[in-house]
Amino acid sequence: MSLVLTDIISQDYTTLFNEVKTLKNSKANLVEWDIDNANDVIRFTLDYYLLSIERLARFANNVSQEFNIATALTRENIINHALQLQYIPTNYVSSHVLINFVITSSGSTVVADPYSIVLSASGNDGNAVYFTNISSATFSLSTTALNNILFVEGQYTERTQTSTGTAFISIIIRDRIVDYTTKVFVDATEWTEIDSLLNAGSSATRFLYRQLDEETHQFIFGDDTNGAVPTLGSVIKISYLKGGGSRGNVPAASITTAFTIPSSLNGRITSLTNPKDATGGRNPDSIERIRSLAIRLPRLNNRLVNTEDIRVFCESYDGVVRANVTPHINYPIVQIIPDGGGNPSNPLKDAVKAAIDEIIVTGYKVGVVNPKYITVTLELTIYTDPNYDQGDISTYANAQITALLNPLNLGSDGNYTRNFGEPVLLSDIYDLLINYPGILSVEVVAPTTTPNSDLLFECEIDEIFTNVGSTITINLETATTASMKSKVAKTVLINPKFR
C-alpha cells in the first residue's frame, strides 16, 4: 500500500482499513488471516495504528485550514490573514453624542477631568450603556448652560499588574475593549504598540497586541533583545474604554441621568440631555464580513468597474456598515447605511462619493444617497398553551419580528438576514415563531392577506424594510389543543404537533 501524505490526511479510518484489507487479500500468504475479527491481536494493533493516523490527519487538516483566510476558523487567524491583505477589521466601536447641561451658578468654577463624568441610558439591547467625557469640561460661574460637550459610549477602565521581570510577559484581558482606546504604561512611561517584536531592539519600549476573539485581548512584552522587558517590580497599567457596539446608538433625549460626577459638581447639574441621536456605534465585523472584504478588496486594485465593486468598496469605507448599488438611466445610485443604522450625514455621503470618483472607471460617476426605508404595520394573534409563560412568549415574538425587519440584523453565518428589495413573506413570520415552546398557532390580523399567497409586504430593489418606525402589535390568546382544532379554518398555519 502506497499513499502520499495528501491522500492520508483526506481519508478516515474506514477508507484506510479497506485499503489494508484489499492489500491483504492480494498477498497469498495472508489470505487465511481473518482481518474482520476485531478480537485478533494483529487486528487490534492495526486498529490502533489506523486510528492514530486518522487523528493525525484530522489535526493536520485543522492546522492546514488555519493558513487560509477562506478556511480558517479562529478569529485571531482570520484577522491576521485580513491584515496581511491590507484590510483592517473593526472590533467594538463607540457611539458619540453631544450633551447639553443646565447648571447652577453657585459655588466655584469646576474643571471636570476627562472620564470623570459618566452618564447612563438604556441601550438598544435593553441593557444600561454609559457615556463619558473624553476631554476636560469647564463648569463656569458665568453661565447656566454648557452645551455641545462631546461624550463617547464606554467606561474608563484600568488593569494593573506587577512585572515579573521575565522575558515575553503576557497579559490577557477578557473584556469588551473599544477599538483604539487602549494605552499601556510601565510605571509613568507610556509604551507603544508594534506589529512585531522581532528585532525591535533591546531597549524599545514596545508591546505586541493580539486580539484572540471579540472580547479576549493579549498584550506581549519583549525579552531585552526583541523589545524591552518591563523592569522587575514595575507596574504595568493598561487603560481602555469598556463598551462599544450598536447598542450605544441611542435616540435623542434618552441620556438624562448622571451616573458618576466629581463631588465638586454635586448639586450643580440641574438637568442634562442629548438633543441629537448618539451615532457611530458599531459591533465587531463578523468572520464572514472579514473574509468577504479582505478577499475582495485587493482584487479591486483601486479600480471600480461594476456595481459589486462599488458595494464592496463602500462597505469597507470607515463609517459605512452597509451599501446597496442599483443601476440608473445615467449612473449607478449608491445607498449607504452608516454605523448604527439610520441615514448617513451629508459629509459622509460627500466623502464616500469623492472616494468612489477617484477610482471608478474613467467617464463614470455615481450618486450617493440615503437608503429608502419601508415601515410596516403588522398585527399578529398568537394562540398559546396556557401552561407556558405568556410574558416569555410575547418577549420572544417581539424580538424575532423586530430582528426580521432590522436592516442590520446578522444571521448565524455573519450575513445580513434581509436584502434590499427582498419582500417579507408569511412563511418568514411563521418560521420564526411556530416552533417556540407554547406557541400553538400564528394568525396575521393585519394587513389583510391574499388567499393562497405567501406575500405579506413587498418593496422595490432600492428599498429595505426597517423596524424603526414600524408598528408591531402582538396579541396573545390562550387556547387548548382541543379548541385549536376549530381554528384551523381561520388560521393560516397551525403547529403540526397540535393538529
C-alpha positions as MATLAB code, in Angstrom:
seq = 'MSLVLTDIISQDYTTLFNEVKTLKNSKANLVEWDIDNANDVIRFTLDYYLLSIERLARFANNVSQEFNIATALTRENIINHALQLQYIPTNYVSSHVLINFVITSSGSTVVADPYSIVLSASGNDGNAVYFTNISSATFSLSTTALNNILFVEGQYTERTQTSTGTAFISIIIRDRIVDYTTKVFVDATEWTEIDSLLNAGSSATRFLYRQLDEETHQFIFGDDTNGAVPTLGSVIKISYLKGGGSRGNVPAASITTAFTIPSSLNGRITSLTNPKDATGGRNPDSIERIRSLAIRLPRLNNRLVNTEDIRVFCESYDGVVRANVTPHINYPIVQIIPDGGGNPSNPLKDAVKAAIDEIIVTGYKVGVVNPKYITVTLELTIYTDPNYDQGDISTYANAQITALLNPLNLGSDGNYTRNFGEPVLLSDIYDLLINYPGILSVEVVAPTTTPNSDLLFECEIDEIFTNVGSTITINLETATTASMKSKVAKTVLINPKFR';
ca = [
       0.000    0.000    0.000;
       1.454    3.350   -1.014;
      -0.299    6.566   -0.003;
       1.159   10.025   -0.312;
       0.573   12.490    2.531;
      -2.167   14.368    0.693;
      -4.133   11.131    0.399;
      -3.650   10.197    4.039;
      -4.911   13.469    5.502;
      -8.082   13.292    3.435;
      -9.004    9.718    4.409;
     -10.599    8.344    7.533;
     -10.209    5.053    9.400;
     -12.759    3.174    7.258;
     -11.054    4.141    3.997;
      -7.633    3.193    5.319;
      -8.894   -0.124    6.701;
     -10.479   -1.071    3.374;
      -7.216   -0.345    1.593;
      -5.328   -2.536    4.066;
      -7.914   -5.281    3.550;
      -7.527   -5.060   -0.241;
      -3.758   -5.230    0.114;
      -4.033   -8.219    2.495;
      -6.232  -10.141    0.032;
      -3.662   -9.609   -2.698;
      -0.981  -11.438   -0.674;
      -1.183  -15.226   -0.937;
       0.397  -15.804    2.455;
      -2.201  -13.558    4.178;
      -5.387  -14.897    2.585;
      -6.190  -17.050    5.620;
      -5.875  -14.162    8.079;
      -9.309  -13.236    9.435;
      -8.826   -9.481    9.348;
     -12.503   -8.877   10.182;
     -12.076  -10.465   13.615;
     -11.911   -7.433   15.906;
     -10.528   -9.627   18.736;
      -7.492  -10.638   16.736;
      -4.286   -9.278   18.315;
      -2.841   -8.123   14.996;
      -6.178   -6.553   14.067;
      -6.145   -4.708   17.418;
      -2.670   -3.355   16.653;
      -3.798   -2.357   13.146;
      -6.857   -0.540   14.523;
      -4.728    1.397   16.973;
      -2.324    2.369   14.196;
      -5.024    3.450   11.742;
      -6.953    5.401   14.371;
      -3.716    7.214   15.229;
      -3.295    8.129   11.572;
      -6.899    9.350   11.447;
      -6.330   11.583   14.492;
      -3.094   12.882   12.984;
      -4.871   13.553    9.690;
      -7.638   15.452   11.470;
      -5.047   17.530   13.294;
      -3.142   18.178   10.048;
      -6.335   19.280    8.335;
      -7.240   21.598   11.211;
      -3.778   23.148   11.162;
      -3.639   23.491    7.395;
      -7.011   25.217    7.149;
      -5.825   27.957    9.522;
      -3.256   29.001    6.886;
      -6.011   30.246    4.560;
      -8.478   33.035    5.304;
     -11.218   31.199    3.426;
     -10.963   28.109    5.664;
      -9.553   29.409    8.961;
     -11.892   29.077   11.936;
     -10.253   31.057   14.746;
     -10.947   34.790   14.777;
      -7.315   35.537   15.596;
      -6.026   33.799   12.470;
      -8.737   35.273   10.250;
      -7.844   38.779   11.462;
      -4.129   38.122   10.861;
      -4.852   36.969    7.302;
      -7.012   40.054    6.724;
      -4.252   42.360    7.931;
      -1.837   40.730    5.511;
      -4.354   41.507    2.766;
      -4.396   45.134    3.994;
      -7.923   45.015    5.368;
      -8.239   46.200    8.974;
     -11.266   44.621   10.677;
     -13.141   46.618   13.281;
     -13.941   45.351   16.735;
     -16.210   47.331   19.078;
     -16.589   50.991   18.063;
     -18.170   53.527   20.421;
     -21.017   55.830   19.540;
     -20.550   59.543   20.177;
     -23.002   62.231   21.183;
     -23.189   65.896   22.174;
     -24.595   66.625   25.637;
     -26.225   69.848   26.867;
     -26.128   70.652   30.583;
     -28.292   73.064   32.573;
     -26.264   74.136   35.604;
     -26.491   76.446   38.584;
     -24.141   79.382   39.017;
     -23.462   78.766   42.699;
     -20.127   77.587   44.102;
     -16.897   77.951   42.159;
     -15.708   77.156   38.651;
     -15.132   73.418   38.243;
     -12.951   71.771   35.604;
     -14.038   68.171   35.168;
     -11.156   65.922   34.080;
     -11.501   63.537   31.143;
     -13.544   60.425   32.023;
     -14.696   61.963   35.335;
     -18.319   62.390   34.219;
     -20.285   59.239   33.413;
     -23.838   59.400   32.083;
     -26.183   56.441   31.716;
     -29.039   55.449   29.426;
     -30.870   52.335   28.303;
     -29.094   50.796   25.326;
     -30.706   49.376   22.228;
     -30.308   45.883   23.646;
     -32.188   46.810   26.826;
     -29.051   46.933   28.989;
     -27.513   50.048   30.502;
     -24.931   51.914   28.449;
     -22.583   54.576   29.768;
     -21.161   57.713   28.177;
     -18.074   59.594   29.361;
     -16.334   62.864   28.543;
     -13.070   62.326   26.664;
     -11.755   65.831   27.293;
     -11.980   68.255   30.195;
     -15.172   70.288   30.658;
     -15.322   73.634   32.451;
     -18.416   74.459   34.521;
     -18.126   78.226   34.933;
     -19.910   80.557   37.344;
     -20.712   82.910   34.472;
     -23.190   80.651   32.709;
     -26.187   78.448   33.463;
     -25.783   76.274   30.382;
     -22.971   74.177   28.995;
     -23.769   72.863   25.522;
     -22.321   70.565   22.889;
     -19.929   68.666   25.166;
     -18.648   65.566   23.387;
     -19.239   62.238   25.126;
     -18.431   58.745   23.881;
     -20.035   55.485   24.900;
     -17.875   53.428   27.258;
     -16.489   53.315   30.776;
     -12.877   54.168   31.508;
     -11.175   51.057   32.905;
      -7.684   50.288   34.176;
      -5.965   46.945   34.714;
      -2.636   46.761   36.563;
      -0.062   44.014   37.045;
       3.361   43.957   38.655;
       6.138   42.958   36.272;
       7.973   39.700   36.978;
      10.965   40.960   35.003;
      10.909   37.858   32.791;
      11.012   37.598   29.013;
       7.839   37.843   26.962;
       5.431   38.780   29.748;
       1.921   38.072   28.520;
      -1.196   39.778   29.907;
      -4.647   38.519   28.920;
      -7.651   40.832   29.320;
     -11.141   39.460   28.806;
     -13.364   42.474   28.340;
     -15.302   44.475   25.773;
     -12.496   46.839   24.712;
     -13.369   49.701   22.366;
     -11.121   49.968   19.306;
      -8.215   52.418   19.529;
      -8.759   53.373   23.169;
      -6.035   51.208   24.703;
      -2.973   52.752   26.370;
      -0.151   50.839   28.059;
       2.073   52.342   30.756;
       5.026   50.852   32.599;
       5.247   52.975   35.732;
       4.868   56.521   34.348;
       6.121   55.787   30.810;
       3.690   55.090   28.002;
       4.734   52.204   25.758;
       3.660   51.978   22.131;
       2.212   49.132   20.099;
       4.310   47.471   17.410;
       3.392   44.969   14.685;
       6.217   42.603   15.587;
       8.724   42.415   18.427;
      11.260   40.721   16.177;
      14.404   42.890   16.025;
      12.603   45.691   17.872;
      15.765   46.442   19.854;
      16.759   45.656   23.420;
      15.622   48.998   24.834;
      12.493   49.526   22.710;
       9.531   50.336   24.947;
       7.122   48.473   22.704;
       4.448   45.831   23.131;
       2.655   43.445   20.796;
      -1.150   43.383   20.812;
      -3.162   40.386   19.648;
      -6.933   40.087   19.500;
      -7.774   36.455   20.237;
     -11.524   36.918   19.873;
     -14.087   39.699   20.243;
     -13.572   40.054   23.990;
     -10.181   38.415   24.609;
      -7.041   40.507   24.175;
      -3.357   39.697   24.693;
      -0.504   42.116   25.400;
       3.039   40.729   24.980;
       6.281   42.436   26.007;
       9.852   41.768   24.856;
      12.861   39.766   26.049;
      15.533   42.538   26.120;
      16.591   41.534   22.619;
      13.329   41.804   20.768;
      11.861   44.698   22.720;
      12.484   45.638   26.345;
      11.369   43.663   29.382;
       9.400   45.739   31.920;
      11.683   46.120   34.924;
      11.143   43.709   37.808;
       8.611   45.224   40.219;
       7.419   47.934   37.828;
       3.679   48.433   37.477;
       2.162   47.657   34.086;
      -1.061   49.596   33.606;
      -3.422   49.014   30.684;
      -6.249   51.524   30.303;
      -9.140   51.408   27.853;
     -12.803   52.186   27.325;
     -15.132   49.286   28.062;
     -18.234   49.203   25.883;
     -18.852   49.984   22.229;
     -21.234   48.487   19.724;
     -24.502   49.454   18.106;
     -26.309   49.258   21.444;
     -24.899   52.742   22.190;
     -26.708   54.349   19.246;
     -29.465   55.648   21.478;
     -32.064   58.210   20.309;
     -32.213   61.890   21.145;
     -33.382   62.864   24.649;
     -32.613   59.386   26.030;
     -29.487   60.365   28.008;
     -30.748   62.232   31.065;
     -29.018   60.616   34.051;
     -25.643   61.415   35.600;
     -24.242   58.095   36.810;
     -20.977   59.441   38.243;
     -19.787   63.041   38.628;
     -16.960   64.733   40.542;
     -18.004   65.631   44.092;
     -17.371   69.296   43.286;
     -20.300   69.142   40.844;
     -22.797   67.805   43.366;
     -25.890   69.989   43.198;
     -24.560   71.963   40.226;
     -26.167   69.968   37.394;
     -29.878   70.745   37.162;
     -30.559   68.629   34.069;
     -28.849   67.169   31.018;
     -29.868   65.695   27.688;
     -28.687   64.758   24.223;
     -30.515   66.902   21.636;
     -29.482   64.531   18.823;
     -29.095   60.787   18.414;
     -25.901   59.075   19.516;
     -24.296   57.686   16.357;
     -21.294   55.723   15.159;
     -21.524   52.707   17.470;
     -20.582   49.548   15.648;
     -20.363   45.863   16.506;
     -17.314   43.789   15.565;
     -17.004   42.682   11.976;
     -18.385   39.188   11.638;
     -16.000   36.481   10.487;
     -17.880   36.259    7.180;
     -17.637   40.035    6.657;
     -13.896   39.970    7.340;
     -13.409   37.123    4.892;
     -15.547   38.780    2.225;
     -13.957   42.223    2.366;
     -10.386   41.049    2.899;
     -10.584   38.766   -0.133;
     -12.466   41.139   -2.430;
     -10.840   44.482   -1.677;
      -7.361   43.602   -3.021;
      -8.987   42.408   -6.250;
     -10.413   45.867   -6.833;
      -6.842   47.098   -7.320;
      -8.011   50.687   -6.717;
     -10.339   50.455   -9.696;
     -14.135   50.156   -9.569;
     -15.616   48.525  -12.658;
     -19.097   47.246  -11.748;
     -21.820   47.653   -9.134;
     -20.477   44.829   -6.973;
     -17.060   46.530   -6.865;
     -18.736   49.728   -5.680;
     -20.731   47.916   -2.980;
     -17.669   46.121   -1.593;
     -15.666   49.351   -1.612;
     -18.401   51.297    0.187;
     -18.846   48.648    2.888;
     -15.134   48.870    3.636;
     -15.292   52.663    3.973;
     -14.954   53.981    7.525;
     -18.369   54.863    8.910;
     -20.361   52.765    6.419;
     -21.774   49.459    7.575;
     -23.875   48.513    4.549;
     -24.363   49.606    0.948;
     -26.703   48.949   -1.950;
     -25.968   49.847   -5.559;
     -28.710   49.947   -8.196;
     -28.402   50.772  -11.911;
     -29.794   54.094  -13.081;
     -30.509   55.508  -16.507;
     -27.478   57.814  -16.251;
     -25.309   56.430  -13.451;
     -25.434   53.959  -10.529;
     -27.192   55.077   -7.370;
     -25.346   54.152   -4.166;
     -27.311   53.941   -0.928;
     -25.248   53.750    2.252;
     -26.261   52.847    5.788;
     -23.938   54.386    8.401;
     -22.617   52.681   11.515;
     -25.554   52.191   13.832;
     -28.156   52.482   11.065;
     -30.435   55.346   10.089;
     -29.493   57.886    7.436;
     -25.915   58.949    6.676;
     -24.818   62.529    7.247;
     -24.204   64.775    4.263;
     -20.439   64.921    4.980;
     -20.281   61.111    4.969;
     -22.157   60.902    1.652;
     -19.878   63.533    0.128;
     -16.760   61.731    1.379;
     -17.892   58.363    0.011;
     -18.746   59.895   -3.366;
     -15.355   61.603   -3.570;
     -13.583   58.352   -2.707;
     -15.528   56.464   -5.395;
     -14.909   59.154   -8.013;
     -11.156   58.789   -7.505;
     -11.023   55.145   -8.564;
     -14.126   54.472  -10.656;
     -13.683   53.711  -14.353;
     -12.979   56.890  -16.305;
     -16.107   58.543  -17.639;
     -18.431   57.151  -14.993;
     -19.935   58.803  -11.954;
     -22.247   57.799   -9.118;
     -24.844   59.336   -6.863;
     -24.650   58.641   -3.131;
     -27.984   58.928   -1.356;
     -29.904   57.842    1.746;
     -31.383   54.350    1.882;
     -35.109   54.110    1.242;
     -36.576   52.594    4.387;
     -40.007   50.981    4.375;
     -42.009   50.829    7.600;
     -44.870   48.407    8.136;
     -47.868   47.919   10.375;
     -48.151   44.305   11.464;
     -50.626   42.771   13.891;
     -50.490   39.129   14.929;
     -52.611   36.946   17.134;
     -50.618   34.128   18.677;
     -52.595   31.264   20.168;
     -50.705   29.842   23.118;
     -50.665   26.957   25.522;
     -51.732   28.376   28.928;
     -49.150   26.191   30.671;
     -46.296   28.308   29.270;
     -45.099   31.719   30.434;
     -47.076   34.215   28.337;
     -44.602   37.019   29.043;
     -41.727   34.943   27.648;
     -43.721   34.180   24.509;
     -44.589   37.850   23.976;
     -40.976   38.974   24.513;
     -39.666   36.316   22.140;
     -42.185   37.137   19.411;
     -41.493   40.883   19.579;
     -37.731   40.318   19.460;
     -37.979   37.977   16.471;
     -40.223   40.277   14.414;
     -38.057   43.295   15.266;
     -34.943   41.424   14.132;
     -36.717   40.319   10.950;
     -37.291   43.955    9.982;
     -33.903   45.257   11.163;
     -31.771   46.049    8.072;
     -28.588   45.489   10.114;
     -29.591   42.162   11.644;
     -26.955   39.474   11.087;
     -27.624   35.768   10.808;
     -25.524   32.983   12.320;
     -23.447   32.921    9.115;
     -22.470   36.575    9.578;
     -24.528   37.771    6.601;
     -27.423   40.216    6.705;
     -30.733   38.417    7.072;
     -32.617   40.765    4.740;
     -31.576   42.231    1.411;
     -32.656   45.381   -0.379;
     -35.715   44.602   -2.473;
     -36.500   41.419   -0.532;
     -40.189   41.036    0.399;
     -41.472   39.886    3.773;
     -43.340   36.612    3.450;
     -45.958   34.960    5.616;
     -43.625   31.992    5.857;
     -40.906   34.285    7.271;
     -43.210   35.098   10.196;
     -44.254   31.527   10.793;
     -40.756   30.076   10.532;
     -39.608   32.463   13.251;
     -42.423   31.763   15.694;
     -44.206   28.486   15.179;
     -41.742   26.154   16.885;
     -41.238   28.228   20.029;
     -42.428   26.337   23.132;
     -46.018   27.254   23.993;
     -46.979   28.696   20.601;
     -49.850   26.705   19.133;
     -50.677   28.828   16.112;
     -49.995   32.189   14.477;
     -52.573   34.322   12.714;
     -51.891   37.529   10.764;
     -54.606   40.042   11.642;
     -53.188   42.986    9.677;
     -52.504   43.564    6.908;
     -55.214   41.586    5.148;
     -53.575   38.638    3.417;
     -54.348   37.316   -0.061;
     -55.615   33.720   -0.186;
     -53.054   31.210   -1.479;
     -50.313   33.853   -1.472;
     -47.192   33.860    0.685;
     -46.540   37.570    0.107;
     -47.046   39.847    3.115;
     -45.087   43.048    2.315;
     -43.219   43.895   -0.880;
     -40.677   46.550   -1.811;
     -38.589   47.785   -4.751;
     -34.936   46.890   -5.401;
     -33.770   50.170   -3.853;
     -35.927   49.789   -0.723;
     -35.420   47.866    2.510;
     -37.652   47.252    5.496;
     -36.841   48.725    8.889;
     -38.044   48.094   12.393;
     -37.567   51.777   13.287;
     -40.939   53.448   12.849;
     -42.767   50.186   12.158;
     -45.747   49.254   14.325;
     -45.763   45.712   15.643;
     -48.755   44.534   17.667;
     -48.786   41.063   19.138;
     -51.922   39.703   20.808;
     -51.783   36.525   22.858;
     -54.812   34.259   23.208;
     -54.574   31.137   25.313;
     -56.156   28.008   23.919;
     -56.228   24.256   24.446;
     -55.306   21.592   21.939;
     -58.986   20.694   21.544;
     -60.093   24.263   20.900;
     -57.308   24.735   18.350;
     -58.942   22.237   16.008;
     -61.803   24.693   15.460;
     -59.360   27.453   14.494;
     -57.736   25.687   11.552;
     -60.095   27.339    9.071;
     -59.194   30.876   10.075;
     -55.545   30.303   10.967;
     -53.042   30.189    8.153;
     -50.630   27.914    9.965;
     -51.043   25.746   12.991;
     -48.214   23.961   14.747;
     -48.370   20.377   13.392;
     -47.894   18.808   16.816;
     -51.165   20.390   17.980;
     -53.316   19.356   14.997;
];
